[in-house]
PDB file of C-alpha atoms in Angstrom:
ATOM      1  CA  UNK Z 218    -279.400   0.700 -84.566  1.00  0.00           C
ATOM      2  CA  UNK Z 219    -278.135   0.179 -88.075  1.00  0.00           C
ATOM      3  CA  UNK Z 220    -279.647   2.713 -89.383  1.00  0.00           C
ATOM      4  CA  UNK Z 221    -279.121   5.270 -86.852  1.00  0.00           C
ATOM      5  CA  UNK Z 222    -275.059   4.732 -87.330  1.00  0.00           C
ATOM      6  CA  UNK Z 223    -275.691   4.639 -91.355  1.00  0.00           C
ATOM      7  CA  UNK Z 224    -277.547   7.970 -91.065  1.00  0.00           C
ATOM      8  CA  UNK Z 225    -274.477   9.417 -88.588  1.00  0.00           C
ATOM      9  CA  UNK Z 226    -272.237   7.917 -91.213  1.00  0.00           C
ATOM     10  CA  UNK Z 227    -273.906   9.861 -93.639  1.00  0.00           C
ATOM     11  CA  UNK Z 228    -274.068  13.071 -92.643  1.00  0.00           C
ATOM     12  CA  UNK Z 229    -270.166  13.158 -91.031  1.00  0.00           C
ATOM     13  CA  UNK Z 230    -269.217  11.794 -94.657  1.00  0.00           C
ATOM     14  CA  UNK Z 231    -270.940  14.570 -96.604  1.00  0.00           C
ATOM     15  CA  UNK Z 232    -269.734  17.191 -94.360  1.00  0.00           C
ATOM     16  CA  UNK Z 233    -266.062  16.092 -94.888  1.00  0.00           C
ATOM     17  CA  UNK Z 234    -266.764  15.637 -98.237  1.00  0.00           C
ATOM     18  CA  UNK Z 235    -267.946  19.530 -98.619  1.00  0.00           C
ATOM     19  CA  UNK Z 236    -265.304  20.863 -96.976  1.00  0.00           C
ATOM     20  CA  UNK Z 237    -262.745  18.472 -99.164  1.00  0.00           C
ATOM     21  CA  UNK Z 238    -264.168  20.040-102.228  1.00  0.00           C
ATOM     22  CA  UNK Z 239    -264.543  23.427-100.853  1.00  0.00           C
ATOM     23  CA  UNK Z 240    -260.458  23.334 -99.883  1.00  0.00           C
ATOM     24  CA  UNK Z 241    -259.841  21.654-103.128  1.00  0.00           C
ATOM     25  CA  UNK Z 242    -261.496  24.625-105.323  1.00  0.00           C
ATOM     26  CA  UNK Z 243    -259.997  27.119-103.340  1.00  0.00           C
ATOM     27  CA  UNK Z 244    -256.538  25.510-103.886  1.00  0.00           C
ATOM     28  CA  UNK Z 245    -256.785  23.710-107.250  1.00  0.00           C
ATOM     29  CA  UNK Z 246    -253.469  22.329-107.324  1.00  0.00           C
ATOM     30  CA  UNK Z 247    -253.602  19.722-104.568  1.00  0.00           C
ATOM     31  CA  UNK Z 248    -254.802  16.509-105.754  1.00  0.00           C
ATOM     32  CA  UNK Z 249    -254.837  14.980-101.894  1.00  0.00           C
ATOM     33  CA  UNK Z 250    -258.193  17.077-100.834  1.00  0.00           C
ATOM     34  CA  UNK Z 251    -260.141  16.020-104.128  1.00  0.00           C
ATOM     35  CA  UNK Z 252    -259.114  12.623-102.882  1.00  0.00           C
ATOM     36  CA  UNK Z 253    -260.343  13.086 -99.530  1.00  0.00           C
ATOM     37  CA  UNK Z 254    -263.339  14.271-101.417  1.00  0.00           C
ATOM     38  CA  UNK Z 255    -264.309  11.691-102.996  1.00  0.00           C
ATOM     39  CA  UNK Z 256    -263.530   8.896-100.504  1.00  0.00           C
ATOM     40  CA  UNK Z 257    -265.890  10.627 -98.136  1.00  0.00           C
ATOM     41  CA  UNK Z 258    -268.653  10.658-100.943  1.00  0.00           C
ATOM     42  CA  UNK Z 259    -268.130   7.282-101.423  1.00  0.00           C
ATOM     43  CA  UNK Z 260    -268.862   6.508 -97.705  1.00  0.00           C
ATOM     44  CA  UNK Z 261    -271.684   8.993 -97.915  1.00  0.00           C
ATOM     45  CA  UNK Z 262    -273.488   7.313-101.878  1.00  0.00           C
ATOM     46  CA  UNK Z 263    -272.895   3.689 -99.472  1.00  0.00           C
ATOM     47  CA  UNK Z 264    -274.534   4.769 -96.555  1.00  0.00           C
ATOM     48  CA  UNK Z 265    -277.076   6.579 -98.314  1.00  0.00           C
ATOM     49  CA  UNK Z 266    -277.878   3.380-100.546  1.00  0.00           C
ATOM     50  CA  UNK Z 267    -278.079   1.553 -97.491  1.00  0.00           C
ATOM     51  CA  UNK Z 268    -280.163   3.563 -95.255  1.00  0.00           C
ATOM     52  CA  UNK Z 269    -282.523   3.678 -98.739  1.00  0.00           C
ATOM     53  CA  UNK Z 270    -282.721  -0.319 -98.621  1.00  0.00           C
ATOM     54  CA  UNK Z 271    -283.210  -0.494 -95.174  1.00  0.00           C
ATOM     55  CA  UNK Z 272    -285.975   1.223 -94.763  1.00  0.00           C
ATOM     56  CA  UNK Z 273    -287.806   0.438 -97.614  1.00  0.00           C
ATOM     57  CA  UNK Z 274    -286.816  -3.237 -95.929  1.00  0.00           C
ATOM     58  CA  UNK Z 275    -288.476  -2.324 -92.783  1.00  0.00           C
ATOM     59  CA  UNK Z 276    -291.833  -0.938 -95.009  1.00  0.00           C
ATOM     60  CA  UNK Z 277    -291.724  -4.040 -97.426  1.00  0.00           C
ATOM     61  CA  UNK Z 278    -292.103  -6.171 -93.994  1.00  0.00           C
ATOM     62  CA  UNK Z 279    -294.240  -3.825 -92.102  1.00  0.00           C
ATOM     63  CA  UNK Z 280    -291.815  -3.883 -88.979  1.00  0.00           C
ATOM     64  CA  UNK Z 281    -294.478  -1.859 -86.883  1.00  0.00           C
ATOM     65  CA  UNK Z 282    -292.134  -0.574 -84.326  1.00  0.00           C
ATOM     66  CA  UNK Z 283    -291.338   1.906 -86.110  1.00  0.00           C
ATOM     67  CA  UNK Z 284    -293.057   5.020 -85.871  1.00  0.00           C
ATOM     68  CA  UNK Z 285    -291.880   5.988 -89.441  1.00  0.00           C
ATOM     69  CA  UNK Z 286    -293.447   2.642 -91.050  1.00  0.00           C
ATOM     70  CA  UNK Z 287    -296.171   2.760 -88.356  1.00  0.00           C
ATOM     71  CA  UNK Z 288    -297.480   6.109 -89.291  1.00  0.00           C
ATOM     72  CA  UNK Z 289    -296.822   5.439 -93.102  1.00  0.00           C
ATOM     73  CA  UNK Z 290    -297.846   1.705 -94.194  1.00  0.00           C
ATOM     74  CA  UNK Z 291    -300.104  -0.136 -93.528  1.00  0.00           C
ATOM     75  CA  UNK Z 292    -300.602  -4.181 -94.362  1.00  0.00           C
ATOM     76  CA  UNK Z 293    -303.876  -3.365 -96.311  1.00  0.00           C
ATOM     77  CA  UNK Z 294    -302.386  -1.119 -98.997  1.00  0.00           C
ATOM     78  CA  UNK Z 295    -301.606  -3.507-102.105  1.00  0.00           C
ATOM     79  CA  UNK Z 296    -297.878  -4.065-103.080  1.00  0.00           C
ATOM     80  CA  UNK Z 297    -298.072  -1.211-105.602  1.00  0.00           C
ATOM     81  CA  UNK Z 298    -298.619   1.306-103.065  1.00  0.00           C
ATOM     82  CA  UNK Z 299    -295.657   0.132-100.905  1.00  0.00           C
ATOM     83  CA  UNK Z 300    -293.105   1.717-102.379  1.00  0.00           C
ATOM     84  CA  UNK Z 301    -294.767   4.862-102.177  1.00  0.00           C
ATOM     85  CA  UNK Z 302    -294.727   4.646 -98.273  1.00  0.00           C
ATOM     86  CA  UNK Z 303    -290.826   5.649 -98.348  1.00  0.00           C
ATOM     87  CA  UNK Z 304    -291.353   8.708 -99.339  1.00  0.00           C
ATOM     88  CA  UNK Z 305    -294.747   9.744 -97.767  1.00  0.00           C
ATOM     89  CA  UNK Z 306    -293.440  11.221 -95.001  1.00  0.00           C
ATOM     90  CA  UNK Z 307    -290.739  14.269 -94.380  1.00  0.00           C
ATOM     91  CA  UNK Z 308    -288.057  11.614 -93.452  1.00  0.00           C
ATOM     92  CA  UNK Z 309    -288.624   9.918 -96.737  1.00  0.00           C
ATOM     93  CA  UNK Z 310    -288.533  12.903 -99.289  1.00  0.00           C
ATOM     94  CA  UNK Z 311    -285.419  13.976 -97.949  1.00  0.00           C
ATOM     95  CA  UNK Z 312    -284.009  10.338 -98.452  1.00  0.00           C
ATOM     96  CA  UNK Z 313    -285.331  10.380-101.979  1.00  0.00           C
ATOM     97  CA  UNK Z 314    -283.705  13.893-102.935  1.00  0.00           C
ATOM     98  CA  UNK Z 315    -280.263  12.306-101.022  1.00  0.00           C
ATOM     99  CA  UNK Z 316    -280.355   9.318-103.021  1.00  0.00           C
ATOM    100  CA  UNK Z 317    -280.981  11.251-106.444  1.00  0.00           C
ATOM    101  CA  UNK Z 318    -278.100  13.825-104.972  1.00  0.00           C
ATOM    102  CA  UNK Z 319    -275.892  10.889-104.959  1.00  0.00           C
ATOM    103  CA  UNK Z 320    -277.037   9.271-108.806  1.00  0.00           C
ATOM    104  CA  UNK Z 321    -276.201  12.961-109.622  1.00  0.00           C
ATOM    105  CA  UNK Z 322    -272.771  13.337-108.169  1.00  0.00           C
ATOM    106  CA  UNK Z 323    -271.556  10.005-109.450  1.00  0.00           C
ATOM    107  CA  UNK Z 324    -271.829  11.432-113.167  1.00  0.00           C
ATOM    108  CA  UNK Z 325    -270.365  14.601-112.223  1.00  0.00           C
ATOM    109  CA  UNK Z 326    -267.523  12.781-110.499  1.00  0.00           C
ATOM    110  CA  UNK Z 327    -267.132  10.550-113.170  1.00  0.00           C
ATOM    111  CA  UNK Z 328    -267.564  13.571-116.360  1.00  0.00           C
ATOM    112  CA  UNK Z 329    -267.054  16.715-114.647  1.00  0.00           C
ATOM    113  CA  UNK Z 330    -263.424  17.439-115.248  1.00  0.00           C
ATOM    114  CA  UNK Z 331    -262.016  20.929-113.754  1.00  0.00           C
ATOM    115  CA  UNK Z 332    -265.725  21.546-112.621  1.00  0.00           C
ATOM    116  CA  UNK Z 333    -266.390  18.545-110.695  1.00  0.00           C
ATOM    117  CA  UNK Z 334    -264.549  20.407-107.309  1.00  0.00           C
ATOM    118  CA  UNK Z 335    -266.580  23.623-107.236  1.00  0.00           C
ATOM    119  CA  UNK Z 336    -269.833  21.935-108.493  1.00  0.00           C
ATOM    120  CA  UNK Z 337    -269.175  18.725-105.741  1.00  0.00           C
ATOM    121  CA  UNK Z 338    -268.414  21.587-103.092  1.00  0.00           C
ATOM    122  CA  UNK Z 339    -272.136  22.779-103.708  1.00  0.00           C
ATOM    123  CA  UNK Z 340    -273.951  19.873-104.104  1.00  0.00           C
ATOM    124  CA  UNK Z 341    -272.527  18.192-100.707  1.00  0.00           C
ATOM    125  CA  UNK Z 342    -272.825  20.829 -98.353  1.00  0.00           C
ATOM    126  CA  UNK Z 343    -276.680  20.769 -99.913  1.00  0.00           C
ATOM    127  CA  UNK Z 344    -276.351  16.691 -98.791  1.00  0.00           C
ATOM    128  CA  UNK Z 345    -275.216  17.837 -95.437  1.00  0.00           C
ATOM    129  CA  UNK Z 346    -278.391  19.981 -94.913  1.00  0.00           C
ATOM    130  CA  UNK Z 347    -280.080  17.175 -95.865  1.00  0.00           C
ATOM    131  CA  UNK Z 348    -278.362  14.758 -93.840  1.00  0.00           C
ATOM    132  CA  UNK Z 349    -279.135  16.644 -90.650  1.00  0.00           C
ATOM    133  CA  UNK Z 350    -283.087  17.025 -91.459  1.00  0.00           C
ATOM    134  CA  UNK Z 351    -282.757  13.268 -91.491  1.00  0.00           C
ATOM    135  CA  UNK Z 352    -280.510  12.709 -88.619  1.00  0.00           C
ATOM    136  CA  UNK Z 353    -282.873  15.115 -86.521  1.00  0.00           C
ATOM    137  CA  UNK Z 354    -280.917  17.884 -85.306  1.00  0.00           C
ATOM    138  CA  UNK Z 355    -281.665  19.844 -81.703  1.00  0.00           C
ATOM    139  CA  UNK Z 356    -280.747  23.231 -81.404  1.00  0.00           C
ATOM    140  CA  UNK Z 357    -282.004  24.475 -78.128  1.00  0.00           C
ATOM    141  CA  UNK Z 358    -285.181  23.460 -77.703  1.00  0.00           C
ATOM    142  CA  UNK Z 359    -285.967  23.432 -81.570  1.00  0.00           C
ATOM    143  CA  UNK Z 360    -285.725  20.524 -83.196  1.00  0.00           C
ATOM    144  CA  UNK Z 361    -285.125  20.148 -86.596  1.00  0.00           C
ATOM    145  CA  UNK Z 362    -285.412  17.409 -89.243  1.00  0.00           C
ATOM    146  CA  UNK Z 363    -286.566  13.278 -87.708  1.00  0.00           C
ATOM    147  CA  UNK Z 364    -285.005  10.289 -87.980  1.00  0.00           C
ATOM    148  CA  UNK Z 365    -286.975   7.551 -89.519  1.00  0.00           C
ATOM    149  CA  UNK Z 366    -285.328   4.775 -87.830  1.00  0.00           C
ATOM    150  CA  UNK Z 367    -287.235   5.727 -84.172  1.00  0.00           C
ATOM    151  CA  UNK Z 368    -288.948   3.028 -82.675  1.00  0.00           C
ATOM    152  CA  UNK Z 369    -292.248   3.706 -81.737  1.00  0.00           C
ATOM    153  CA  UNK Z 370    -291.687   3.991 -77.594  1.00  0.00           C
ATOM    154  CA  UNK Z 371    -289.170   6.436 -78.483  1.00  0.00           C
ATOM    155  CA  UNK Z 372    -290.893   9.028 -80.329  1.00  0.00           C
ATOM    156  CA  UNK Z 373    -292.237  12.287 -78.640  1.00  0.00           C
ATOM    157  CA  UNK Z 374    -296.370  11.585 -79.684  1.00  0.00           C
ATOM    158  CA  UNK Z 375    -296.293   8.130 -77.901  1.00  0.00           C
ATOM    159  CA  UNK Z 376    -294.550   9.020 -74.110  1.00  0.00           C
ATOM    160  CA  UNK Z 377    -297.543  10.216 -72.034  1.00  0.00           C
TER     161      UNK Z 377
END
């Protein structure tokens, strides 16, 4: 359940976070939005660290149940191979690219000067797309993106 709520917590943080630094481009003066801004990021570069450690927790001890770790580890690959499991799968690359996103935008935060709004405002609503392929997102009866915190008995290629 933790990571379900981190992943939520994610992508609601990045998409306040874009469209902070969208309304603080488009009006420059007002400090309050960049603020906004980058309080949301922070939620988002926190919940993106921790849904980073927690799964590569749940790899590390081969918690089975689920289908992400199931379908990606196994206890017979040696330690040095482990790792590698977290980003194997679809769920994991776009956790990898998130968690590089977010090493990115702390420089530009922390360097970036006058361009840190209009560069932020691009590079978060490209974490919100990413956010959603991770949070799984239906539209009709497509659905796009997986979540990699699914237990096994929950996930559409186990019900019969």
């Amino acid at each position: 359940m933790t990571g379900k709520i981190l992943i939520v917590l994610a992508f609601t943080a990045s998409l306040l976070s874009a469209i902070s630094y969208l309304i603080s481009t488009y009006k420059g003066e007002e400090r309050s939005w960049l603020k906004i801004a980058r309080a949301s990021f922070g939620f988002h570069a926190v919940s993106v660290v921790g849904i980073f450690a927690l799964l590569y927790y749940l790899i590390y001890n081969h918690f089975f149940e689920f289908y992400y770790v199931w379908y990606h580890s196994s206890k017979t690959l040696p330690m040095r191979y482990i790792f590698s499991c977290f980003w194997e799968g679809q769920e994991g690359s776009f956790l990898l690219w998130t968690f590089w996103h977010v090493i990115l935008s702390l420089f530009i935060i922390r360097k970036g000067g006058e361009w840190e709004s209009p560069v932020m405002s691009v590079i978060m609503l490209v974490q919100v797309f990413l956010s959603s392929m991770v949070l799984g997102v239906y539209i009709g009866d497509l659905h796009i993106g997986s979540n990699p915190f699914i237990l096994l008995r929950e996930h559409a290629d186990m019900q019969n």
